[in-house]
PDB file of C-alpha atoms in Angstrom:
ATOM      1  CA  MET A   1      -0.017   0.334  -0.043  1.00 29.00           C
ATOM      2  CA  SER A   2       1.562   3.738  -0.929  1.00 36.00           C
ATOM      3  CA  ARG A   3       1.789   6.009   2.528  1.00 38.00           C
ATOM      4  CA  THR A   4       0.979   9.387   1.863  1.00 39.00           C
ATOM      5  CA  PRO A   5       2.360  12.688   4.040  1.00 40.00           C
ATOM      6  CA  ALA A   6      -1.061  12.181   6.027  1.00 39.00           C
ATOM      7  CA  ASP A   7       0.618   9.210   7.279  1.00 43.00           C
ATOM      8  CA  VAL A   8       3.451  10.571   8.874  1.00 45.00           C
ATOM      9  CA  VAL A   9       4.321  11.553  12.313  1.00 44.00           C
ATOM     10  CA  LEU A  10       5.608  15.146  13.015  1.00 45.00           C
ATOM     11  CA  LEU A  11       6.935  15.304  16.722  1.00 43.00           C
ATOM     12  CA  GLU A  12       8.259  19.440  17.201  1.00 41.00           C
ATOM     13  CA  THR A  13       9.716  20.508  20.187  1.00 37.00           C
ATOM     14  CA  GLY A  14       7.016  22.424  21.249  1.00 34.00           C
ATOM     15  CA  LEU A  15       4.666  19.080  21.562  1.00 33.00           C
ATOM     16  CA  GLY A  16       5.109  17.069  24.524  1.00 35.00           C
ATOM     17  CA  GLY A  17       4.206  13.714  26.727  1.00 37.00           C
ATOM     18  CA  ARG A  18       4.782  10.568  25.914  1.00 39.00           C
ATOM     19  CA  PHE A  19       3.283   9.800  22.653  1.00 41.00           C
ATOM     20  CA  ASP A  20       2.193   6.478  20.944  1.00 45.00           C
ATOM     21  CA  ALA A  21       2.303   6.790  17.460  1.00 43.00           C
ATOM     22  CA  THR A  22      -0.170   3.812  16.992  1.00 42.00           C
ATOM     23  CA  ASN A  23      -2.985   5.799  18.588  1.00 47.00           C
ATOM     24  CA  VAL A  24      -2.800   8.085  15.432  1.00 46.00           C
ATOM     25  CA  VAL A  25      -2.308   5.653  12.645  1.00 48.00           C
ATOM     26  CA  ALA A  26      -1.938   1.610  12.378  1.00 63.00           C
ATOM     27  CA  ARG A  27       1.639   2.069  10.748  1.00 78.00           C
ATOM     28  CA  PRO A  28       3.019   5.793  10.251  1.00 85.00           C
ATOM     29  CA  ALA A  29       5.032   6.705   7.453  1.00 89.00           C
ATOM     30  CA  ALA A  30       7.875   7.863   9.475  1.00 91.00           C
ATOM     31  CA  THR A  31       8.251   9.680  12.837  1.00 91.00           C
ATOM     32  CA  VAL A  32       9.891  13.260  12.779  1.00 90.00           C
ATOM     33  CA  ILE A  33      11.896  14.901  15.765  1.00 91.00           C
ATOM     34  CA  THR A  34      13.082  18.336  15.454  1.00 85.00           C
ATOM     35  CA  PRO A  35      15.797  19.870  17.909  1.00 85.00           C
ATOM     36  CA  VAL A  36      14.770  19.727  21.399  1.00 84.00           C
ATOM     37  CA  GLY A  37      14.950  22.600  23.860  1.00 71.00           C
ATOM     38  CA  PHE A  38      14.187  23.813  27.020  1.00 65.00           C
ATOM     39  CA  ASP A  39      10.083  23.726  27.092  1.00 57.00           C
ATOM     40  CA  HIS A  40       6.780  22.525  28.497  1.00 52.00           C
ATOM     41  CA  MET A  41       9.323  21.687  31.242  1.00 46.00           C
ATOM     42  CA  ALA A  42       6.562  21.395  34.023  1.00 52.00           C
ATOM     43  CA  PHE A  43       5.555  18.416  31.865  1.00 52.00           C
ATOM     44  CA  LEU A  44       8.864  16.759  30.329  1.00 52.00           C
ATOM     45  CA  GLY A  45      11.598  17.411  32.940  1.00 53.00           C
ATOM     46  CA  ASN A  46      13.739  20.325  34.056  1.00 66.00           C
ATOM     47  CA  THR A  47      16.977  18.883  31.554  1.00 80.00           C
ATOM     48  CA  LEU A  48      17.552  18.301  28.202  1.00 77.00           C
ATOM     49  CA  THR A  49      17.788  14.508  28.687  1.00 84.00           C
ATOM     50  CA  ALA A  50      14.655  13.788  30.899  1.00 83.00           C
ATOM     51  CA  ILE A  51      12.893  16.061  27.693  1.00 84.00           C
ATOM     52  CA  ALA A  52      14.861  14.214  25.171  1.00 87.00           C
ATOM     53  CA  ARG A  53      13.649  10.998  26.672  1.00 86.00           C
ATOM     54  CA  GLU A  54      10.067  12.490  26.636  1.00 83.00           C
ATOM     55  CA  LYS A  55      10.385  12.963  22.541  1.00 84.00           C
ATOM     56  CA  ALA A  56      12.220   9.745  21.923  1.00 88.00           C
ATOM     57  CA  ALA A  57       8.820   7.996  22.712  1.00 87.00           C
ATOM     58  CA  ILE A  58       7.255   9.038  19.736  1.00 88.00           C
ATOM     59  CA  GLN A  59       9.909   6.093  17.518  1.00 91.00           C
ATOM     60  CA  ASN A  60       8.155   2.863  16.221  1.00 91.00           C
ATOM     61  CA  PRO A  61       8.922  -0.438  15.818  1.00 93.00           C
ATOM     62  CA  GLY A  62       9.916  -0.678  12.328  1.00 93.00           C
ATOM     63  CA  VAL A  63       9.197   2.631  11.197  1.00 93.00           C
ATOM     64  CA  PRO A  64      11.993   5.510  10.119  1.00 94.00           C
ATOM     65  CA  SER A  65      12.855   7.715  12.468  1.00 93.00           C
ATOM     66  CA  ILE A  66      14.041  11.396  10.641  1.00 92.00           C
ATOM     67  CA  VAL A  67      15.993  13.393  13.552  1.00 92.00           C
ATOM     68  CA  ALA A  68      17.347  17.084  13.102  1.00 89.00           C
ATOM     69  CA  GLU A  69      20.904  17.754  14.679  1.00 87.00           C
ATOM     70  CA  GLN A  70      21.044  17.646  18.537  1.00 88.00           C
ATOM     71  CA  ALA A  71      22.856  18.165  21.598  1.00 87.00           C
ATOM     72  CA  PRO A  72      24.965  15.496  22.729  1.00 90.00           C
ATOM     73  CA  GLU A  73      22.757  14.597  25.524  1.00 89.00           C
ATOM     74  CA  ALA A  74      19.410  14.924  23.328  1.00 90.00           C
ATOM     75  CA  ALA A  75      21.037  12.976  20.576  1.00 92.00           C
ATOM     76  CA  ALA A  76      22.198  10.032  23.340  1.00 93.00           C
ATOM     77  CA  VAL A  77      18.866   9.608  24.640  1.00 92.00           C
ATOM     78  CA  ILE A  78      17.219   9.106  20.886  1.00 94.00           C
ATOM     79  CA  VAL A  79      19.787   6.940  19.762  1.00 93.00           C
ATOM     80  CA  ALA A  80      19.427   4.526  22.669  1.00 93.00           C
ATOM     81  CA  PHE A  81      15.728   4.503  22.292  1.00 90.00           C
ATOM     82  CA  ALA A  82      15.298   3.780  19.064  1.00 94.00           C
ATOM     83  CA  GLU A  83      18.078   1.125  19.034  1.00 93.00           C
ATOM     84  CA  ASP A  84      15.772  -0.151  21.994  1.00 92.00           C
ATOM     85  CA  VAL A  85      12.337  -0.638  19.945  1.00 91.00           C
ATOM     86  CA  GLY A  86      14.044  -0.860  16.804  1.00 93.00           C
ATOM     87  CA  ALA A  87      13.280   1.668  14.979  1.00 94.00           C
ATOM     88  CA  PRO A  88      15.021   2.956  11.619  1.00 93.00           C
ATOM     89  CA  LEU A  89      17.460   5.874  12.708  1.00 93.00           C
ATOM     90  CA  HIS A  90      18.179   8.592   9.863  1.00 93.00           C
ATOM     91  CA  ARG A  91      19.804  11.474  11.603  1.00 91.00           C
ATOM     92  CA  GLN A  92      20.962  14.873  10.134  1.00 87.00           C
ATOM     93  CA  GLY A  93      24.791  14.455   9.494  1.00 87.00           C
ATOM     94  CA  HIS A  94      25.433  10.834  10.197  1.00 90.00           C
ATOM     95  CA  GLU A  95      22.549   8.660   7.532  1.00 90.00           C
ATOM     96  CA  TRP A  96      22.202  12.500   5.431  1.00 85.00           C
ATOM     97  CA  ARG A  97      23.409  15.712   5.038  1.00 87.00           C
ATOM     98  CA  PHE A  98      22.408  19.331   4.170  1.00 86.00           C
ATOM     99  CA  GLU A  99      24.388  21.701   2.967  1.00 84.00           C
ATOM    100  CA  ASP A 100      25.032  25.111   0.777  1.00 79.00           C
ATOM    101  CA  SER A 101      25.096  23.879  -3.302  1.00 76.00           C
ATOM    102  CA  PRO A 102      27.908  24.795  -5.109  1.00 75.00           C
ATOM    103  CA  ASP A 103      25.380  27.101  -6.838  1.00 72.00           C
ATOM    104  CA  GLY A 104      24.486  28.888  -4.049  1.00 68.00           C
ATOM    105  CA  GLY A 105      21.648  26.750  -3.015  1.00 75.00           C
ATOM    106  CA  LEU A 106      21.129  24.054  -0.537  1.00 83.00           C
ATOM    107  CA  ARG A 107      21.715  20.372  -1.152  1.00 84.00           C
ATOM    108  CA  TYR A 108      19.854  17.010   0.632  1.00 84.00           C
ATOM    109  CA  THR A 109      22.396  14.562   0.636  1.00 86.00           C
ATOM    110  CA  CYS A 110      21.742  10.986   1.169  1.00 89.00           C
ATOM    111  CA  ASP A 111      24.137   7.488   0.153  1.00 86.00           C
ATOM    112  CA  ASN A 112      24.126   7.944  -3.896  1.00 83.00           C
ATOM    113  CA  LEU A 113      21.393  10.749  -4.070  1.00 86.00           C
ATOM    114  CA  ALA A 114      21.837  14.364  -4.951  1.00 86.00           C
ATOM    115  CA  TRP A 115      18.689  16.960  -4.638  1.00 86.00           C
ATOM    116  CA  ASP A 116      19.426  20.353  -5.356  1.00 84.00           C
ATOM    117  CA  LEU A 117      17.044  23.390  -3.619  1.00 83.00           C
ATOM    118  CA  THR A 118      16.480  26.698  -3.357  1.00 81.00           C
ATOM    119  CA  GLU A 119      16.334  29.158  -0.179  1.00 82.00           C
ATOM    120  CA  PRO A 120      13.014  28.238   1.764  1.00 80.00           C
ATOM    121  CA  SER A 121      10.094  30.897   1.256  1.00 77.00           C
ATOM    122  CA  LEU A 122      10.036  31.298   4.778  1.00 79.00           C
ATOM    123  CA  PRO A 123      12.568  34.004   6.420  1.00 76.00           C
ATOM    124  CA  GLY A 124      15.193  32.551   9.089  1.00 72.00           C
ATOM    125  CA  PRO A 125      17.728  30.416   8.926  1.00 73.00           C
ATOM    126  CA  HIS A 126      16.482  27.914  11.053  1.00 75.00           C
ATOM    127  CA  GLN A 127      13.758  27.622   7.798  1.00 80.00           C
ATOM    128  CA  ARG A 128      16.625  25.510   6.114  1.00 81.00           C
ATOM    129  CA  ASP A 129      16.855  23.298   9.346  1.00 81.00           C
ATOM    130  CA  ASN A 130      13.364  23.101   8.390  1.00 83.00           C
ATOM    131  CA  ALA A 131      13.590  22.088   4.829  1.00 85.00           C
ATOM    132  CA  ALA A 132      15.699  19.993   5.573  1.00 85.00           C
ATOM    133  CA  LEU A 133      13.941  17.506   8.031  1.00 86.00           C
ATOM    134  CA  ALA A 134      11.091  17.943   5.155  1.00 88.00           C
ATOM    135  CA  ALA A 135      13.117  16.814   2.491  1.00 88.00           C
ATOM    136  CA  ALA A 136      15.225  13.706   4.254  1.00 90.00           C
ATOM    137  CA  CYS A 137      10.999  12.563   5.091  1.00 89.00           C
ATOM    138  CA  LEU A 138      10.098  12.906   1.543  1.00 90.00           C
ATOM    139  CA  ASP A 139      13.292  10.959   0.738  1.00 90.00           C
ATOM    140  CA  VAL A 140      12.886   7.841   3.752  1.00 88.00           C
ATOM    141  CA  CYS A 141       9.073   8.160   2.991  1.00 88.00           C
ATOM    142  CA  ARG A 142       9.490   7.131  -1.016  1.00 85.00           C
ATOM    143  CA  PHE A 143       6.107   9.312  -1.041  1.00 85.00           C
ATOM    144  CA  PRO A 144       4.691   8.642  -4.368  1.00 86.00           C
ATOM    145  CA  GLY A 145       5.601  11.586  -7.100  1.00 86.00           C
ATOM    146  CA  VAL A 146       8.348  13.112  -5.261  1.00 87.00           C
ATOM    147  CA  SER A 147      11.571  13.953  -6.915  1.00 88.00           C
ATOM    148  CA  ALA A 148      14.333  16.237  -6.524  1.00 86.00           C
ATOM    149  CA  ASP A 149      11.875  18.943  -8.624  1.00 89.00           C
ATOM    150  CA  THR A 150       8.837  19.268  -6.547  1.00 88.00           C
ATOM    151  CA  VAL A 151      10.572  19.110  -3.136  1.00 87.00           C
ATOM    152  CA  ALA A 152      12.533  21.674  -4.577  1.00 87.00           C
ATOM    153  CA  GLU A 153       9.188  23.371  -5.843  1.00 89.00           C
ATOM    154  CA  GLY A 154       7.810  22.811  -1.995  1.00 86.00           C
ATOM    155  CA  VAL A 155      10.534  24.642  -0.197  1.00 84.00           C
ATOM    156  CA  ALA A 156      10.169  27.803  -2.555  1.00 84.00           C
ATOM    157  CA  ARG A 157       6.296  28.008  -1.950  1.00 87.00           C
ATOM    158  CA  ALA A 158       5.577  26.814   1.622  1.00 82.00           C
ATOM    159  CA  GLN A 159       3.785  29.056   3.678  1.00 80.00           C
ATOM    160  CA  TRP A 160       3.460  29.002   7.553  1.00 77.00           C
ATOM    161  CA  PRO A 161       1.259  32.139   8.594  1.00 84.00           C
ATOM    162  CA  GLY A 162       2.751  33.674  12.285  1.00 83.00           C
ATOM    163  CA  ARG A 163       6.108  32.116  11.228  1.00 84.00           C
ATOM    164  CA  MET A 164       8.017  35.823  10.439  1.00 88.00           C
ATOM    165  CA  GLN A 165       5.661  36.800   8.930  1.00 91.00           C
ATOM    166  CA  ARG A 166       4.360  40.242   7.492  1.00 92.00           C
ATOM    167  CA  LEU A 167       1.386  41.935   7.704  1.00 93.00           C
ATOM    168  CA  THR A 168       0.711  44.610   5.079  1.00 93.00           C
ATOM    169  CA  THR A 169      -2.725  45.450   5.125  1.00 94.00           C
ATOM    170  CA  GLY A 170      -5.435  45.393   7.777  1.00 95.00           C
ATOM    171  CA  ALA A 171      -6.780  47.015  11.140  1.00 95.00           C
ATOM    172  CA  LEU A 172      -3.740  46.878  12.505  1.00 95.00           C
ATOM    173  CA  VAL A 173      -1.681  47.625  10.181  1.00 94.00           C
ATOM    174  CA  ASP A 174      -3.243  51.416   9.433  1.00 92.00           C
ATOM    175  CA  LEU A 175      -2.509  52.054  12.866  1.00 92.00           C
ATOM    176  CA  LEU A 176       1.245  51.996  11.719  1.00 91.00           C
ATOM    177  CA  PRO A 177       2.636  55.654   9.592  1.00 86.00           C
ATOM    178  CA  PRO A 178       2.775  54.586   6.424  1.00 84.00           C
ATOM    179  CA  ASP A 179       6.294  52.796   6.796  1.00 86.00           C
ATOM    180  CA  GLY A 180       5.906  50.948   9.572  1.00 90.00           C
ATOM    181  CA  GLU A 181       6.633  47.560   9.628  1.00 93.00           C
ATOM    182  CA  LEU A 182       4.095  44.555  11.504  1.00 95.00           C
ATOM    183  CA  TRP A 183       5.470  41.274  11.875  1.00 94.00           C
ATOM    184  CA  LEU A 184       4.108  38.578  13.722  1.00 95.00           C
ATOM    185  CA  ASP A 185       5.943  35.435  14.821  1.00 92.00           C
ATOM    186  CA  THR A 186       4.745  32.355  16.843  1.00 91.00           C
ATOM    187  CA  ALA A 187       8.432  32.075  18.971  1.00 89.00           C
ATOM    188  CA  HIS A 188       8.029  31.166  23.002  1.00 89.00           C
ATOM    189  CA  ASN A 189      11.019  29.539  24.290  1.00 88.00           C
ATOM    190  CA  PRO A 190      14.175  30.346  24.275  1.00 89.00           C
ATOM    191  CA  MET A 191      15.026  28.125  21.287  1.00 84.00           C
ATOM    192  CA  ALA A 192      12.639  29.946  18.895  1.00 88.00           C
ATOM    193  CA  ALA A 193      14.129  33.110  20.619  1.00 91.00           C
ATOM    194  CA  GLU A 194      17.565  32.748  18.953  1.00 88.00           C
ATOM    195  CA  ALA A 195      16.627  31.326  16.029  1.00 87.00           C
ATOM    196  CA  LEU A 196      13.999  34.390  16.192  1.00 91.00           C
ATOM    197  CA  ALA A 197      16.758  37.326  16.495  1.00 91.00           C
ATOM    198  CA  ALA A 198      18.833  35.270  13.843  1.00 88.00           C
ATOM    199  CA  THR A 199      16.527  35.971  11.776  1.00 88.00           C
ATOM    200  CA  LEU A 200      16.263  39.820  13.017  1.00 93.00           C
ATOM    201  CA  ASP A 201      19.778  40.033  12.390  1.00 91.00           C
ATOM    202  CA  LYS A 202      19.301  39.447   8.461  1.00 87.00           C
ATOM    203  CA  LEU A 203      16.819  41.540   8.784  1.00 88.00           C
ATOM    204  CA  GLN A 204      18.535  44.591  10.597  1.00 89.00           C
ATOM    205  CA  ARG A 205      21.515  44.017   8.024  1.00 89.00           C
ATOM    206  CA  THR A 206      19.224  44.796   5.021  1.00 89.00           C
ATOM    207  CA  ASP A 207      17.324  47.717   6.963  1.00 90.00           C
ATOM    208  CA  ARG A 208      17.624  49.167  10.841  1.00 90.00           C
ATOM    209  CA  ARG A 209      14.657  50.153  12.426  1.00 91.00           C
ATOM    210  CA  PRO A 210      14.224  50.338  15.795  1.00 92.00           C
ATOM    211  CA  LEU A 211      12.299  47.326  16.738  1.00 92.00           C
ATOM    212  CA  HIS A 212       9.148  47.458  19.307  1.00 94.00           C
ATOM    213  CA  LEU A 213       8.144  43.978  20.486  1.00 95.00           C
ATOM    214  CA  VAL A 214       4.376  43.316  21.578  1.00 96.00           C
ATOM    215  CA  LEU A 215       5.043  40.239  23.905  1.00 96.00           C
ATOM    216  CA  ALA A 216       2.076  38.539  25.679  1.00 96.00           C
ATOM    217  CA  MET A 217       3.659  34.918  27.575  1.00 94.00           C
ATOM    218  CA  LEU A 218       2.180  31.335  29.331  1.00 92.00           C
ATOM    219  CA  ASP A 219       2.944  31.465  32.854  1.00 88.00           C
ATOM    220  CA  ASP A 220       4.799  28.449  32.668  1.00 85.00           C
ATOM    221  CA  LYS A 221       7.600  30.053  29.900  1.00 86.00           C
ATOM    222  CA  ASP A 222      11.058  31.525  30.640  1.00 89.00           C
ATOM    223  CA  VAL A 223      10.653  35.625  30.209  1.00 92.00           C
ATOM    224  CA  GLY A 224      14.671  35.881  30.603  1.00 92.00           C
ATOM    225  CA  GLY A 225      15.735  33.194  28.106  1.00 91.00           C
ATOM    226  CA  PHE A 226      12.684  34.124  26.337  1.00 93.00           C
ATOM    227  CA  ILE A 227      13.790  38.203  25.671  1.00 94.00           C
ATOM    228  CA  ALA A 228      17.847  37.826  26.341  1.00 93.00           C
ATOM    229  CA  PRO A 229      19.043  37.021  22.210  1.00 93.00           C
ATOM    230  CA  LEU A 230      16.142  39.414  21.785  1.00 94.00           C
ATOM    231  CA  THR A 231      17.823  42.126  23.828  1.00 92.00           C
ATOM    232  CA  ARG A 232      19.847  43.482  21.276  1.00 90.00           C
ATOM    233  CA  HIS A 233      17.555  44.581  18.923  1.00 90.00           C
ATOM    234  CA  LEU A 234      15.250  46.197  21.032  1.00 91.00           C
ATOM    235  CA  THR A 235      13.741  49.616  21.158  1.00 92.00           C
ATOM    236  CA  SER A 236      10.752  49.079  23.335  1.00 92.00           C
ATOM    237  CA  VAL A 237       8.811  46.308  24.726  1.00 95.00           C
ATOM    238  CA  THR A 238       4.989  46.362  25.527  1.00 96.00           C
ATOM    239  CA  ALA A 239       3.262  43.571  27.183  1.00 96.00           C
ATOM    240  CA  VAL A 240      -0.245  42.824  26.845  1.00 95.00           C
ATOM    241  CA  SER A 241      -2.339  39.993  28.701  1.00 93.00           C
ATOM    242  CA  LEU A 242      -3.880  37.131  26.764  1.00 90.00           C
ATOM    243  CA  GLU A 243      -7.566  37.302  27.059  1.00 82.00           C
ATOM    244  CA  ASP A 244      -9.681  34.268  28.075  1.00 84.00           C
ATOM    245  CA  GLU A 245      -6.690  32.379  29.405  1.00 88.00           C
ATOM    246  CA  PRO A 246      -5.865  31.381  32.461  1.00 88.00           C
ATOM    247  CA  ARG A 247      -2.131  30.335  32.097  1.00 89.00           C
ATOM    248  CA  GLY A 248      -1.674  33.862  30.365  1.00 90.00           C
ATOM    249  CA  ARG A 249       0.654  36.145  32.405  1.00 92.00           C
ATOM    250  CA  ALA A 250      -1.113  39.333  32.896  1.00 94.00           C
ATOM    251  CA  ALA A 251       0.374  42.667  31.627  1.00 94.00           C
ATOM    252  CA  SER A 252       1.794  43.885  34.329  1.00 94.00           C
ATOM    253  CA  ASP A 253       3.234  40.204  35.513  1.00 93.00           C
ATOM    254  CA  LEU A 254       5.381  40.696  32.858  1.00 94.00           C
ATOM    255  CA  VAL A 255       6.498  44.022  32.712  1.00 95.00           C
ATOM    256  CA  ALA A 256       7.932  43.701  36.451  1.00 95.00           C
ATOM    257  CA  ALA A 257       9.687  40.244  35.205  1.00 94.00           C
ATOM    258  CA  LEU A 258      10.959  42.497  32.622  1.00 94.00           C
ATOM    259  CA  ALA A 259      12.281  45.049  35.017  1.00 94.00           C
ATOM    260  CA  ASN A 260      14.322  42.738  37.064  1.00 94.00           C
ATOM    261  CA  LEU A 261      16.084  41.799  34.438  1.00 92.00           C
ATOM    262  CA  GLY A 262      17.047  45.343  33.231  1.00 91.00           C
ATOM    263  CA  ARG A 263      14.435  45.637  30.381  1.00 92.00           C
ATOM    264  CA  PRO A 264      11.983  48.511  31.611  1.00 93.00           C
ATOM    265  CA  ALA A 265       8.720  48.015  29.167  1.00 94.00           C
ATOM    266  CA  ARG A 266       4.828  49.185  29.922  1.00 94.00           C
ATOM    267  CA  ALA A 267       1.617  46.880  29.854  1.00 95.00           C
ATOM    268  CA  ALA A 268      -0.821  47.231  27.473  1.00 94.00           C
ATOM    269  CA  ARG A 269      -4.609  45.887  26.970  1.00 91.00           C
ATOM    270  CA  SER A 270      -4.429  44.354  23.923  1.00 92.00           C
ATOM    271  CA  VAL A 271      -2.205  44.357  20.491  1.00 93.00           C
ATOM    272  CA  THR A 272      -4.296  46.843  19.412  1.00 93.00           C
ATOM    273  CA  ASP A 273      -3.430  49.195  22.008  1.00 92.00           C
ATOM    274  CA  ALA A 274       0.152  48.290  22.001  1.00 93.00           C
ATOM    275  CA  LEU A 275       0.247  49.378  18.607  1.00 90.00           C
ATOM    276  CA  SER A 276      -1.428  53.210  19.710  1.00 85.00           C
ATOM    277  CA  LEU A 277       1.154  53.989  21.808  1.00 75.00           C
ATOM    278  CA  PRO A 278       3.082  56.598  20.285  1.00 62.00           C
ATOM    279  CA  SER A 279       6.961  54.929  20.319  1.00 55.00           C
ATOM    280  CA  SER A 280       5.165  52.068  18.282  1.00 51.00           C
ATOM    281  CA  ASN A 281       3.379  54.594  15.441  1.00 51.00           C
ATOM    282  CA  ARG A 282       5.781  57.065  14.684  1.00 59.00           C
ATOM    283  CA  GLY A 283       8.685  56.670  12.046  1.00 65.00           C
ATOM    284  CA  PRO A 284       9.720  53.945   9.960  1.00 79.00           C
ATOM    285  CA  ALA A 285       9.337  51.503  12.536  1.00 85.00           C
ATOM    286  CA  ARG A 286       9.424  47.499  12.581  1.00 92.00           C
ATOM    287  CA  VAL A 287       6.777  46.171  15.533  1.00 94.00           C
ATOM    288  CA  LEU A 288       7.389  42.555  16.054  1.00 95.00           C
ATOM    289  CA  VAL A 289       4.314  40.747  17.436  1.00 96.00           C
ATOM    290  CA  THR A 290       5.830  37.167  19.541  1.00 95.00           C
ATOM    291  CA  GLY A 291       5.701  35.476  22.660  1.00 94.00           C
ATOM    292  CA  SER A 292       2.120  33.250  21.794  1.00 93.00           C
ATOM    293  CA  HIS A 293       0.522  31.367  19.178  1.00 91.00           C
ATOM    294  CA  LEU A 294      -2.578  32.824  21.263  1.00 93.00           C
ATOM    295  CA  LEU A 295      -0.707  36.224  20.673  1.00 94.00           C
ATOM    296  CA  VAL A 296      -0.057  35.861  17.186  1.00 94.00           C
ATOM    297  CA  GLY A 297      -3.607  34.185  16.855  1.00 93.00           C
ATOM    298  CA  ALA A 298      -5.548  37.254  18.323  1.00 93.00           C
ATOM    299  CA  ALA A 299      -3.702  39.881  15.936  1.00 95.00           C
ATOM    300  CA  LEU A 300      -4.361  38.145  12.923  1.00 94.00           C
ATOM    301  CA  ASN A 301      -7.696  38.332  14.173  1.00 92.00           C
ATOM    302  CA  ALA A 302      -7.666  41.733  14.882  1.00 93.00           C
ATOM    303  CA  ASN A 303      -6.415  42.879  11.854  1.00 92.00           C
ATOM    304  CA  GLY A 304      -9.091  41.086   9.827  1.00 87.00           C
TER     305      GLY A 304
END
């Protein structure tokens, strides 16, 4: 029986808890483990080893396990679990590689196979890593119709709302001056913030602007770890509360936490109020709404 992409069980760093893939499909075509970082520690544990142990449990007997590059302690746990249950490993940097190609694009290689791909349409150097995992998964699964051309086209055309997404029209955009920019990103943990900061590095080098952060977070998130890599870019931070979310951190609490970290901030009732404040609405500003999927969703709704 041929398999379709719906048969793949994907484990992102944001998902947690032990997970039996057989509850979803009788036999998935593959499992995918993205880089393991510190998140959901109340459920997964306080060490990278403990978190990796929970992530590794998605692997199934006889099911290919496509694994991104990992910290050594996480990699050891994932490999041990795969060997224990009999899941064939396909690890970046071991069984397959993803690197710059001679013509300036990207190249996926595995054994005698080589696929030349374009740069991902999604902004940020971390999207190269996501493209690498997607290419490896498609190669290993041997889905019908998959070729170097179709994979390259998919990488070049991929869209992912809320991941470094720029809004160019709408009610929120109208609150900014004509030369202002409004960006959304669902980063919400330190690893994601590092990736976001690297994306901002390139954006700011190309077109440096004051960067105003609109921030909301759940109460179990690491505010200090999240804000640290972004500090080098920040002009101001405005904290907002997550309405109707019991686990949302109050804007006043976020302001206090940021003040303790030496990062002054102010509070607003909503994204709309935050964008209406003078410092976010003057000159060629760049506004970034981040810290929570819920906040990004609220911004998309408010923008219409």
